[in-house]
Every structure is written in C-alpha cells, then in structure tokens.
PDB file of C-alpha atoms in Angstrom:
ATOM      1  CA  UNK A 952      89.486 114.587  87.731  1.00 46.00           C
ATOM      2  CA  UNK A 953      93.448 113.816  87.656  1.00 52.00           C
ATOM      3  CA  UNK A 954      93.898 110.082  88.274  1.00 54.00           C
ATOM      4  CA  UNK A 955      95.943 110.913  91.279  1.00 52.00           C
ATOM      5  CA  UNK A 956      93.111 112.562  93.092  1.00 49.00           C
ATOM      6  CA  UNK A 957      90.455 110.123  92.321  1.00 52.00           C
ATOM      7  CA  UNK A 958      92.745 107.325  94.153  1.00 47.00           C
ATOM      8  CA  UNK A 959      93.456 109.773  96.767  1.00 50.00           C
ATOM      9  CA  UNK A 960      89.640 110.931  96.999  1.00 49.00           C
ATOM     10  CA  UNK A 961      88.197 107.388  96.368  1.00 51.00           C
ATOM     11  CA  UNK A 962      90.909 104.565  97.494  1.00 53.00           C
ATOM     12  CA  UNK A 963      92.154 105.217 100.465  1.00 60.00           C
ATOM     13  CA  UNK A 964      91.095 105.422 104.227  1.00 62.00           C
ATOM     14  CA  UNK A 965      91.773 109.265 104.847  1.00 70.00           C
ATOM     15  CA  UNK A 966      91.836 109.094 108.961  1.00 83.00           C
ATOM     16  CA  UNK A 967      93.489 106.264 109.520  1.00 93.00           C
ATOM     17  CA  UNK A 968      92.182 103.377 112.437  1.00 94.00           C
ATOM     18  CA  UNK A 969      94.820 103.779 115.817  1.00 96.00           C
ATOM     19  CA  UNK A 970      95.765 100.546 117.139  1.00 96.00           C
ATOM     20  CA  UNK A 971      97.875  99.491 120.096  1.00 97.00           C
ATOM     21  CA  UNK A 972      99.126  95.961 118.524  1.00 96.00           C
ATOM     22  CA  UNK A 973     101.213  93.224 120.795  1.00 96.00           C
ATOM     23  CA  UNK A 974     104.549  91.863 119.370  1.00 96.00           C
ATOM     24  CA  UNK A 975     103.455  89.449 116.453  1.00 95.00           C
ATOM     25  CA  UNK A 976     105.951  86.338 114.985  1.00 95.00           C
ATOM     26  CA  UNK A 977     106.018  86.495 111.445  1.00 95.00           C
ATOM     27  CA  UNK A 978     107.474  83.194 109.815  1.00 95.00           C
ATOM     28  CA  UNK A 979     108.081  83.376 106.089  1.00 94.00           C
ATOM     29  CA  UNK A 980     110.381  83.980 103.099  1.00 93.00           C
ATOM     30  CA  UNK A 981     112.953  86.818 102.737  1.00 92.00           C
ATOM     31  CA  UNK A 982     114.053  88.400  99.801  1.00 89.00           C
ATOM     32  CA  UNK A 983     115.734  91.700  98.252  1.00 84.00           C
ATOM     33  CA  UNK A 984     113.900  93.881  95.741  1.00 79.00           C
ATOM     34  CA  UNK A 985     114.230  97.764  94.451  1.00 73.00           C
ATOM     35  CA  UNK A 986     111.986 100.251  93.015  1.00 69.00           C
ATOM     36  CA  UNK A 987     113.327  99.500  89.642  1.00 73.00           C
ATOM     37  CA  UNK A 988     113.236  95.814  89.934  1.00 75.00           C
ATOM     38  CA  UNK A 989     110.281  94.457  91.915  1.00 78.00           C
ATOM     39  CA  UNK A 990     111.018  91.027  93.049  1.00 78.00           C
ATOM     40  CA  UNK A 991     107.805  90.783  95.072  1.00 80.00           C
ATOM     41  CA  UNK A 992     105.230  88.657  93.056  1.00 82.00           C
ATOM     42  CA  UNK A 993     108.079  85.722  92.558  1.00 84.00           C
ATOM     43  CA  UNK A 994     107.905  86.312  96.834  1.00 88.00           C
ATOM     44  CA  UNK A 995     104.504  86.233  97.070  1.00 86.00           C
ATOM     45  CA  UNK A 996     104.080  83.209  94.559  1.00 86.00           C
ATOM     46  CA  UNK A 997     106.512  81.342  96.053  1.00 89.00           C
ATOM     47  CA  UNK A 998     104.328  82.403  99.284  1.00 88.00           C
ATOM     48  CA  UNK A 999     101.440  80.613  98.547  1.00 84.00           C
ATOM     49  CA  UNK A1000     102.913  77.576  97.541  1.00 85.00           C
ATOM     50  CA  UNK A1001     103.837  76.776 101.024  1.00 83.00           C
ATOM     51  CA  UNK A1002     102.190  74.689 103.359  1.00 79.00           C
ATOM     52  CA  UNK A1003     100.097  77.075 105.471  1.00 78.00           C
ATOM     53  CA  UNK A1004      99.156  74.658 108.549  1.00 85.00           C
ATOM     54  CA  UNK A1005     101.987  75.948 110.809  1.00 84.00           C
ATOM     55  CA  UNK A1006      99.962  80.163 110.190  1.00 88.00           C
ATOM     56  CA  UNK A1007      97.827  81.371 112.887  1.00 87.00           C
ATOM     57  CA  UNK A1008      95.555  83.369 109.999  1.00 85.00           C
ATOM     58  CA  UNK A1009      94.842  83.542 106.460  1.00 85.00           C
ATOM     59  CA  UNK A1010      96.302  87.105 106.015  1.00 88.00           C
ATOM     60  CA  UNK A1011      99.476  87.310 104.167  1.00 91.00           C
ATOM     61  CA  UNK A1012     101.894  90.009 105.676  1.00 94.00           C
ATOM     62  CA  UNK A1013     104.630  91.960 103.549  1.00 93.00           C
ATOM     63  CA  UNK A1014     107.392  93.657 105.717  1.00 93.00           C
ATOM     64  CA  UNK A1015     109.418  96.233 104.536  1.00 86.00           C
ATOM     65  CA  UNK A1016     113.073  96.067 106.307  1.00 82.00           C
ATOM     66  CA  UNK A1017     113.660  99.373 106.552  1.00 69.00           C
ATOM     67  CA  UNK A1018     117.070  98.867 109.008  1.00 66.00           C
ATOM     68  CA  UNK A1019     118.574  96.920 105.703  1.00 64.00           C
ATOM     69  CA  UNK A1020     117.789  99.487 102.876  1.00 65.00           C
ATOM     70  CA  UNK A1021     120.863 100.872 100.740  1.00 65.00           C
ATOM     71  CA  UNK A1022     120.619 103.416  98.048  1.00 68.00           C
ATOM     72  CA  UNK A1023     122.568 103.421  94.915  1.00 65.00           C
ATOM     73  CA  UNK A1024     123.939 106.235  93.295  1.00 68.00           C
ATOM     74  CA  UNK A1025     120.880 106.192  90.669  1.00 70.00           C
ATOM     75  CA  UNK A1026     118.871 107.073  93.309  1.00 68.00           C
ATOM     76  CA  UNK A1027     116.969 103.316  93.634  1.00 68.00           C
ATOM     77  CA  UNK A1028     116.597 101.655  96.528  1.00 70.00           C
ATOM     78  CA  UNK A1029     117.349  98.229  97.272  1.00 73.00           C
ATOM     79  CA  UNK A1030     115.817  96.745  99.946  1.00 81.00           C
ATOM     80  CA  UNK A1031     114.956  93.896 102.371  1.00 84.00           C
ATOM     81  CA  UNK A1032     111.405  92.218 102.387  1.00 90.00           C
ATOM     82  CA  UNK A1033     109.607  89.327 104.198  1.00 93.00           C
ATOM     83  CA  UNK A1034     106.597  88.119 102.786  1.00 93.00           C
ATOM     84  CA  UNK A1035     104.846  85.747 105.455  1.00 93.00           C
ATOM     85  CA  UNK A1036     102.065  85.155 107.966  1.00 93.00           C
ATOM     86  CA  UNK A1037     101.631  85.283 111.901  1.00 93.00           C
ATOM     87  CA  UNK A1038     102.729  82.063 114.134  1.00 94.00           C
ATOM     88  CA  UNK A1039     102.005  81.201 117.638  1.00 91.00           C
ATOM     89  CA  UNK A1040     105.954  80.352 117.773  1.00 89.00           C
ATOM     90  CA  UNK A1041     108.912  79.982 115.894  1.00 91.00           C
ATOM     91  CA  UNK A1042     109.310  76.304 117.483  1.00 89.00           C
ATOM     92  CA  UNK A1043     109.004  73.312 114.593  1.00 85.00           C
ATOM     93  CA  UNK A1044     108.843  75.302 111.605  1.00 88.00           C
ATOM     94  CA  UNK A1045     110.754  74.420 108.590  1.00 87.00           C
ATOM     95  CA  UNK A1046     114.214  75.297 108.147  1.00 86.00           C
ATOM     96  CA  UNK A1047     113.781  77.551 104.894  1.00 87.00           C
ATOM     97  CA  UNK A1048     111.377  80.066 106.282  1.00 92.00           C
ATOM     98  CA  UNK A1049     113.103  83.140 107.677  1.00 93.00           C
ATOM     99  CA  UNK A1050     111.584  84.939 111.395  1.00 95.00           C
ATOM    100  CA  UNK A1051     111.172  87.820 112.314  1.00 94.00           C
ATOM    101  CA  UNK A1052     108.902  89.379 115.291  1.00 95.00           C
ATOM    102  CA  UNK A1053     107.172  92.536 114.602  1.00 95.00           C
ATOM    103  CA  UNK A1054     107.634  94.814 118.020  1.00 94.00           C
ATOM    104  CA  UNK A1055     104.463  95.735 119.888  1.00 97.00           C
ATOM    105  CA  UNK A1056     103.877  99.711 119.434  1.00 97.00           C
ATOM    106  CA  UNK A1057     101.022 101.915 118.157  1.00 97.00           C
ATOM    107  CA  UNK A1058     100.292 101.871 114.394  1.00 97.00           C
ATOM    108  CA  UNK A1059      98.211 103.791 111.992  1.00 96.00           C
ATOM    109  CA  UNK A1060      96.343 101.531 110.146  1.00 97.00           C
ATOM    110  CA  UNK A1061      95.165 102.916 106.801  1.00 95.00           C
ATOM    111  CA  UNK A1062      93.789 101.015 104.379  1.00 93.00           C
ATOM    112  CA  UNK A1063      94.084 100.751 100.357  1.00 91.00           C
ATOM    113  CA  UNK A1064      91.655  99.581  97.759  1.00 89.00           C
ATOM    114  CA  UNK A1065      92.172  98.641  94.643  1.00 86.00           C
ATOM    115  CA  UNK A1066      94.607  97.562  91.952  1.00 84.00           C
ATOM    116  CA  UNK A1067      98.401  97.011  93.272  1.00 84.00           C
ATOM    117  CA  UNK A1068      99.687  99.512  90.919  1.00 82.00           C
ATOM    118  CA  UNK A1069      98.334 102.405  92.674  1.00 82.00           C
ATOM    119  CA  UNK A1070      99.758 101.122  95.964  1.00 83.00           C
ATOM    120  CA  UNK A1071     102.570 103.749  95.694  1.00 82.00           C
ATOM    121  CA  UNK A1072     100.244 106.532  95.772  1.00 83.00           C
ATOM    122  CA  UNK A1073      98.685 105.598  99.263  1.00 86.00           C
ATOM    123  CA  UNK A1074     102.127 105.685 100.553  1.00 87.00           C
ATOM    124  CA  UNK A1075     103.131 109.231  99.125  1.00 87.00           C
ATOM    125  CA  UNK A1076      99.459 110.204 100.601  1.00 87.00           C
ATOM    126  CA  UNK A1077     100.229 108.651 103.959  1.00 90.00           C
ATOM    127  CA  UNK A1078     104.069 110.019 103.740  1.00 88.00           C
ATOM    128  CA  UNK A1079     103.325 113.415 101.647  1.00 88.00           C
ATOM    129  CA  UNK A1080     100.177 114.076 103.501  1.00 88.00           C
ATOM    130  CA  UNK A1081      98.940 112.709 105.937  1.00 91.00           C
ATOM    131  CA  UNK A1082     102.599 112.344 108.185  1.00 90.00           C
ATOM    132  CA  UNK A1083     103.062 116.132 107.172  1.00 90.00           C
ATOM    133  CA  UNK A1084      99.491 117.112 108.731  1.00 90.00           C
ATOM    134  CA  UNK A1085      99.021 114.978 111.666  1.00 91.00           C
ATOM    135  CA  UNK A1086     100.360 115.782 115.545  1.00 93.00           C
ATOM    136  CA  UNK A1087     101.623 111.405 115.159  1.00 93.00           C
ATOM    137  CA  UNK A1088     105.268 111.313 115.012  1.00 94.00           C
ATOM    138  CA  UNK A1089     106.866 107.888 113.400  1.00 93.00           C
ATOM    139  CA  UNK A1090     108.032 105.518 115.105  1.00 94.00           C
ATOM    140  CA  UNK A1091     111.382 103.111 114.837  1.00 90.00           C
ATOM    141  CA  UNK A1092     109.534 100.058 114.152  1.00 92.00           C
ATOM    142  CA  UNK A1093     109.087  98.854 110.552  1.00 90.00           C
ATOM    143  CA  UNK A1094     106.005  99.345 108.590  1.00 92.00           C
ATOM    144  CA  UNK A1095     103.951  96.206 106.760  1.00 95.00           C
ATOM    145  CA  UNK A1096     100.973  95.270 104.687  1.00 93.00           C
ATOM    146  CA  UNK A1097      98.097  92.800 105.766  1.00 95.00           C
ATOM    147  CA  UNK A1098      96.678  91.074 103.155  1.00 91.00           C
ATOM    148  CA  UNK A1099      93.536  89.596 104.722  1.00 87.00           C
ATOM    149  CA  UNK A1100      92.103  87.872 101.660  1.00 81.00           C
ATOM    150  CA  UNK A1101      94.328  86.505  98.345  1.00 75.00           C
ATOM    151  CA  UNK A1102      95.393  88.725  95.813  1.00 74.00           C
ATOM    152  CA  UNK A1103      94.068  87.229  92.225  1.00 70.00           C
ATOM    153  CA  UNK A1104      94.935  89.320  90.152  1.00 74.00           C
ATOM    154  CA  UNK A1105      97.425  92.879  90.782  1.00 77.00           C
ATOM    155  CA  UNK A1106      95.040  94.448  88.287  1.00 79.00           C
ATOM    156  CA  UNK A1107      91.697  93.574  90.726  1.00 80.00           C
ATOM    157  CA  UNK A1108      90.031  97.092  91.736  1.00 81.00           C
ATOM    158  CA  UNK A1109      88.557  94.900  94.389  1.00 82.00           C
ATOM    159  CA  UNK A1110      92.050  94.255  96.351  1.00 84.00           C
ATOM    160  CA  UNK A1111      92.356  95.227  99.952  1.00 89.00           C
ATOM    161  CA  UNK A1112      95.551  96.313 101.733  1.00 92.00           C
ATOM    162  CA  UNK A1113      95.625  97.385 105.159  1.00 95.00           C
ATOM    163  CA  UNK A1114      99.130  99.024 106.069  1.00 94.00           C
ATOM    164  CA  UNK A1115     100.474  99.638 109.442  1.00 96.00           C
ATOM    165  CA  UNK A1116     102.719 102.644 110.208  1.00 95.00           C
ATOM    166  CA  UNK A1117     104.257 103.049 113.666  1.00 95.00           C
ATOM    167  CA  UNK A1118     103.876 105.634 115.512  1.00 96.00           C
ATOM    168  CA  UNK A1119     104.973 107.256 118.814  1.00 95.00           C
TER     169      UNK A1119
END
C-alpha cells in the first residue's frame, strides 16, 4: 500500500467532528515561516519556555495567518504564524507575547495522528478531498492546530493534532 494511502486510510479522522466554537484569545509568539524554510520548531521551542500561568489550558495552538501570506515568484509561500495558548483576557500579560482573538464561527475539526512530517498530507486530504466532496463551504476565518498534549519528539507516531477549518 502507497505510503500516501496508508496515512490517508489510517491517520486521519475521515468525517470530521462539527463544532460551533465562541471567539477564543490566543496570547503568544508571532513569527514568519515558508514552505521552504520552516521556522516553526524555534516557535514552538521558544513556546514552551514561557511561563504558562497566565494560559487557560495545556493545549498549545498554532495559527496560520492566512490574511498576511505573500507568494514569491518560486512559488513558496511566506507566511504569518502564532504559536500560543487560550487566555481569559489579554489584561496583564507580558509585553513580548503577541494577541490575537480567534472569531467565533463553525469549524471542522479533523484530527491527525502521527509523526509531524505527514502533517501536510492531512491538509491536501482535507483541501484535495474532503473540501472538494463535502456540501461545507470555507469560511473567512483562519484555520489552526490544537495541540492538546506536548509534542516530544516530530518523529512520535503517537502525536495528536486536531485542526480546525472554518466553515460557513
């Protein structure tokens, strides 16, 4: 079986979970990365070294800000990201960490398991397929990643990765 389709068949949640989710405050650190150079573990490292007592939860959320992406002419993209966690409010946190509030809406919440590498494939399966078969239509919001426990390792089959897409 083609490694593709054993992700596909094996890795991801096929029907994804409808949600109606209220507006959220995110609180965390911004950064720009591109397909060909992936700034996100120096994010996410620099992530967890923070002190977490001002964080509602746990769960680590990476936001993709679509509104700021620019393409080059060598076809990469170059994009904005916040890598953070949920707040009750944006009063007395510290000055470095960037805010943003997530807009209340309807998401499709699919989740991915297993190593980080293969993330890419859930989102051409959720993008390629599963956008081109379903009656949902997106929505203008951005799309993010809930990491609900701590990634060890990027190699871990065991990661979990539930990603919201909004939707009408």
């Amino acid at each position: 079986m083609p490694e593709d389709v054993c992700h596909i068949a094996n890795h991801i949640s096929h029907a994804p979970k409808i949600i109606l989710l209220g507006e959220t405050e995110v609180a965390g650190l911004r950064g720009t990365t591109s397909l060909s150079d992936n700034q996100l573990p120096g994010l996410w490292e620099q992530f967890h070294g923070l002190n977490k007592d001002f964080f509602t939860t746990s769960a680590g959320y990476g936001i993709c800000e679509t509104q700021k992406t620019a393409y080059t002419k060598d076809g990469d993209a170059l994009y904005s990201v916040m890598i953070g966690g949920p707040v009750k409010d944006f009063d007395c946190l510290p000055l470095e960490l960037a805010k943003k509030t997530l807009r209340a809406g309807r998401y499709a919440v699919f989740t991915h398991r297993g190593t980080l590498g293969n993330l890419y494939k859930t989102y051409q399966y959720i993008f390629g397929t599963w956008l081109q078969t379903t009656r949902e239509e997106l929505d203008d919001r951005e799309d993010f990643e809930v990491y609900e426990h701590e990634i060890l390792s990027s190699d871990d089959p065991d990661n979990e990765v539930k990603i919201f897409i909004p939707i009408k």
